[in-house]
PDB file of C-alpha atoms in Angstrom:
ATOM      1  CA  UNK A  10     -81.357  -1.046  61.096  1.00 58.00           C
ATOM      2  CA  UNK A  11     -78.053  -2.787  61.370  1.00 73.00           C
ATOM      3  CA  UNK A  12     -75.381  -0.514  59.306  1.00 74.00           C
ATOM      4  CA  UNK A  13     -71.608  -1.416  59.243  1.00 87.00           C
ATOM      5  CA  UNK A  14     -69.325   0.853  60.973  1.00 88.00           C
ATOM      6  CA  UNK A  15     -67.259   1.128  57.476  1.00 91.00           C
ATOM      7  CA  UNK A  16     -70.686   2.746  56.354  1.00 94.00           C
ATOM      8  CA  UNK A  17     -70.792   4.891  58.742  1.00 93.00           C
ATOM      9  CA  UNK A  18     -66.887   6.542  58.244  1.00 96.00           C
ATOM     10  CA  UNK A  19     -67.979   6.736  54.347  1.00 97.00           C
ATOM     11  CA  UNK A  20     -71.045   8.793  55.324  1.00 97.00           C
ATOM     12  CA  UNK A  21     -69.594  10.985  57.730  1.00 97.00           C
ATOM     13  CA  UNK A  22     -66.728  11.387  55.482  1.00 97.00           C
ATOM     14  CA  UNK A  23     -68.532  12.711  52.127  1.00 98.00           C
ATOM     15  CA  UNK A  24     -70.929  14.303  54.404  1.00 98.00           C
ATOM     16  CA  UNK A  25     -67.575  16.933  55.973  1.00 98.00           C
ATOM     17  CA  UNK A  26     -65.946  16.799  52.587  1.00 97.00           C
ATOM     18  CA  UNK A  27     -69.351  18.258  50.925  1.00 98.00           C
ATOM     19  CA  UNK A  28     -69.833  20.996  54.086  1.00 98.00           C
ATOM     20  CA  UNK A  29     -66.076  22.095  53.975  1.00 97.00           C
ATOM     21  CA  UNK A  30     -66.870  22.796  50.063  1.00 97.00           C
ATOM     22  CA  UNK A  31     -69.092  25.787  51.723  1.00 98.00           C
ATOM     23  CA  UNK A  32     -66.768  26.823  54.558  1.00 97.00           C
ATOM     24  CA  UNK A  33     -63.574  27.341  52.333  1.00 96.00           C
ATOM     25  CA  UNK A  34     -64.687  27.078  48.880  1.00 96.00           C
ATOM     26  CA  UNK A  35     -61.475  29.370  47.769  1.00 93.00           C
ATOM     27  CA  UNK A  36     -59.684  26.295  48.407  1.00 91.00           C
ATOM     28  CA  UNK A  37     -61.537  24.103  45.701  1.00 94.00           C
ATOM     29  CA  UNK A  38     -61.770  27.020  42.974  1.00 94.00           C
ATOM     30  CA  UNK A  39     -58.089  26.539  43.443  1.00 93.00           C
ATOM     31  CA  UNK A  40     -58.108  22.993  41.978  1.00 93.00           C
ATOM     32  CA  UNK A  41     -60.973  23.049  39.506  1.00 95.00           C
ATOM     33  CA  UNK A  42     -59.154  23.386  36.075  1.00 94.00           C
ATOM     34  CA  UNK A  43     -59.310  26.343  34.359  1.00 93.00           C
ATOM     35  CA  UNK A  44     -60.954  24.542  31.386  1.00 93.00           C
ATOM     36  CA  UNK A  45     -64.051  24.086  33.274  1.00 92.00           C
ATOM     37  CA  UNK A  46     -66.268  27.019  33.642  1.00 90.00           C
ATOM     38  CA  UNK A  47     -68.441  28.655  36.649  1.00 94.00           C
ATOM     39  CA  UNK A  48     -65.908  27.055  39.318  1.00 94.00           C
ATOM     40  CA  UNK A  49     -68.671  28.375  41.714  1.00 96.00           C
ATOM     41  CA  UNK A  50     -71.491  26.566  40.404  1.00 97.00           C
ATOM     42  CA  UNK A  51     -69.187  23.325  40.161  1.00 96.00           C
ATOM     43  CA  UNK A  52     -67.942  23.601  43.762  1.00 96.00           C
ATOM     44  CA  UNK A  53     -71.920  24.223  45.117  1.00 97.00           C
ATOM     45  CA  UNK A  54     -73.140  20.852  43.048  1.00 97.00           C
ATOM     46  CA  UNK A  55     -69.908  18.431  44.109  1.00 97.00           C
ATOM     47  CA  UNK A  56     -70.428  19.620  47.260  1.00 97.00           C
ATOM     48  CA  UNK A  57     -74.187  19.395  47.702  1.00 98.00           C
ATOM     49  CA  UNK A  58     -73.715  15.927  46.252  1.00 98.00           C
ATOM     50  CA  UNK A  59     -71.595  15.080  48.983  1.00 98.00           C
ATOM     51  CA  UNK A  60     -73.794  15.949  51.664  1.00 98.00           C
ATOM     52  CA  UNK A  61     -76.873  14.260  50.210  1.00 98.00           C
ATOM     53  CA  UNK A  62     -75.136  11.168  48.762  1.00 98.00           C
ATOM     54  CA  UNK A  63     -73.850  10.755  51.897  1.00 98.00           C
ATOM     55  CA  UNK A  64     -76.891  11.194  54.044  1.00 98.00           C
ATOM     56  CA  UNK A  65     -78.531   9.076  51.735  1.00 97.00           C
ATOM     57  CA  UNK A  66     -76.076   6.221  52.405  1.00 96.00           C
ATOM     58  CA  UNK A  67     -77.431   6.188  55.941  1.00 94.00           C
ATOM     59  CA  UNK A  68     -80.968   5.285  54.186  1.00 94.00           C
ATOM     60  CA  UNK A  69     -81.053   1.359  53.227  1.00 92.00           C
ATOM     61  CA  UNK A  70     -83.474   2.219  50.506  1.00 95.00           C
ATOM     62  CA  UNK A  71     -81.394   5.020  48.966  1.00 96.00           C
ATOM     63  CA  UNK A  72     -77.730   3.081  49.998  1.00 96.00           C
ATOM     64  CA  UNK A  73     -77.093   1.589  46.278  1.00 97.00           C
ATOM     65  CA  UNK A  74     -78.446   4.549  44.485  1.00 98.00           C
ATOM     66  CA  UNK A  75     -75.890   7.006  47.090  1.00 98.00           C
ATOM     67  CA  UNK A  76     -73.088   4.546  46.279  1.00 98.00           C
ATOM     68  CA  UNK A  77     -73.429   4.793  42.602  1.00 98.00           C
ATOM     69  CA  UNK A  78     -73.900   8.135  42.900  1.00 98.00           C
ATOM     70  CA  UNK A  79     -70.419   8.603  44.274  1.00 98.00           C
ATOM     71  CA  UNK A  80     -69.032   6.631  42.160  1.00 98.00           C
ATOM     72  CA  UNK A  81     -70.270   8.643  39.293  1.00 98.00           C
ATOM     73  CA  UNK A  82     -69.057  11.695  41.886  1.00 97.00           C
ATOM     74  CA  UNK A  83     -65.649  10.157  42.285  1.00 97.00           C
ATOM     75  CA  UNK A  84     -65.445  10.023  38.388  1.00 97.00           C
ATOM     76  CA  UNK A  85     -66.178  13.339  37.956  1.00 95.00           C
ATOM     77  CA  UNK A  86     -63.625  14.868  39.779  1.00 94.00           C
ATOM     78  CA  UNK A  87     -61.040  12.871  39.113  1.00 95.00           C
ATOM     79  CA  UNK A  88     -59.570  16.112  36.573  1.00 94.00           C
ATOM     80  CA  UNK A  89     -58.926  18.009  39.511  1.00 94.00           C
ATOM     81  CA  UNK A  90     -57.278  15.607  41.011  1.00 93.00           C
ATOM     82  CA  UNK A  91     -54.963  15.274  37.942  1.00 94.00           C
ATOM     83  CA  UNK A  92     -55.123  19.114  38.077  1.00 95.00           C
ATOM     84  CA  UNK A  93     -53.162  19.453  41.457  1.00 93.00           C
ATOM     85  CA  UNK A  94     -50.781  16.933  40.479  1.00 93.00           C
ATOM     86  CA  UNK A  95     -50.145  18.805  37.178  1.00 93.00           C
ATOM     87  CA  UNK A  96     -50.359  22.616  38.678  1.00 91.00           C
ATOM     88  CA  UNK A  97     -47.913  23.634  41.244  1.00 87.00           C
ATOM     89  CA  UNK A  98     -50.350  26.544  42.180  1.00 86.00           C
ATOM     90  CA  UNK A  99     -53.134  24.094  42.791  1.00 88.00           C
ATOM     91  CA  UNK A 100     -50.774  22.017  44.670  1.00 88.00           C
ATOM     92  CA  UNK A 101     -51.478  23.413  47.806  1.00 88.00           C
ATOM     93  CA  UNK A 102     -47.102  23.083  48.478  1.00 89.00           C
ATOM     94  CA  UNK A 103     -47.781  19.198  48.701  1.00 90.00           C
ATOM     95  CA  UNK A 104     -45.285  16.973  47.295  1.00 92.00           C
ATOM     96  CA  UNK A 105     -45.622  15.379  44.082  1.00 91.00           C
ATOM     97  CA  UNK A 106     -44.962  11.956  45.314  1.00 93.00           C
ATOM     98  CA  UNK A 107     -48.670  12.492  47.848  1.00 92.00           C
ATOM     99  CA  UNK A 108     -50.013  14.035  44.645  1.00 92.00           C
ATOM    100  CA  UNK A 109     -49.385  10.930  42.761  1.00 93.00           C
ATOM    101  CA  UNK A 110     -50.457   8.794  45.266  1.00 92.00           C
ATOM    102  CA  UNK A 111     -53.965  10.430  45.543  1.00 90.00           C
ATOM    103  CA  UNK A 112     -54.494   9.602  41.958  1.00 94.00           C
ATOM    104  CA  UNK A 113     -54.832   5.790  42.372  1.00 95.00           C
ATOM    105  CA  UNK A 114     -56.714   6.869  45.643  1.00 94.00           C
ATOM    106  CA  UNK A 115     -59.980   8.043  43.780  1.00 94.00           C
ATOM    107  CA  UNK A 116     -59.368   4.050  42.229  1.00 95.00           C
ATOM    108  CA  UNK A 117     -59.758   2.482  46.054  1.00 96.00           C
ATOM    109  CA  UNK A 118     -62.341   5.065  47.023  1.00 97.00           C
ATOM    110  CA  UNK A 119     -64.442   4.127  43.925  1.00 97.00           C
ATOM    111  CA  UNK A 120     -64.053   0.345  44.885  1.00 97.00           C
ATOM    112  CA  UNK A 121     -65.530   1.539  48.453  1.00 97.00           C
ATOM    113  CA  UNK A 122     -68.541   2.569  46.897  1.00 97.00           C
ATOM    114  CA  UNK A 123     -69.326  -0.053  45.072  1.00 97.00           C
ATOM    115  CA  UNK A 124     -69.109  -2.450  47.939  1.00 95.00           C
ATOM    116  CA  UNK A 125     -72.390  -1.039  49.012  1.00 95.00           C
ATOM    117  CA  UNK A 126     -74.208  -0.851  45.021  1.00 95.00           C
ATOM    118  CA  UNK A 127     -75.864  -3.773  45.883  1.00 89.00           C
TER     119      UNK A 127
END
């Protein structure tokens, strides 16, 4: 089994991001908007999806399916990203201008993805 190193960091990475959504999930009830409800429940499926979307990337079988499945992941939280930017208390004190910047961020992460849909 022959996976890219690149594969390997986008694994690894969803696979921390969807564990630290257990170890300090104050910190992501902060961003969800208030809009949505049950900001539990939506932190506990984003970041089980993590973790198994990115295990499953490490599965050639299951790689396209994980990929799209991020996608659709990456798409789905893009209104808390807009959140922060919008919300000085879910800002975490960043500055706007690395707010902004994460925006079109979700746009290269989602192009990641889909490098490995096929």
């Amino acid at each position: 089994m022959n996976i890219p190193w690149h594969l390997y960091l986008m694994a690894f990475l969803y696979i921390l991001a969807g564990i630290n959504h257990f170890r300090k999930p104050g910190m992501y009830f902060k961003i969800i908007p208030p809009q949505f409800k049950n900001p539990k429940l939506i932190n506990n499926l984003s970041g089980g999806a993590e973790i198994i979307l990115g295990a499953l990337l490490f599965l050639p079988v299951a790689k396209s399916f994980a990929a799209w499945g991020i996608i659709a992941l990456l798409i789905a939280v893009f209104p808390a990203n807009i959140y922060m930017f919008q919300n000085k208390k879910a800002s975490f004190g960043l500055p706007n201008w690395i707010l902004f910047v994460r925006l079109p961020l979700q746009f290269v992460l989602i192009f990641w993805a889909y490098q490995y849909t096929c």
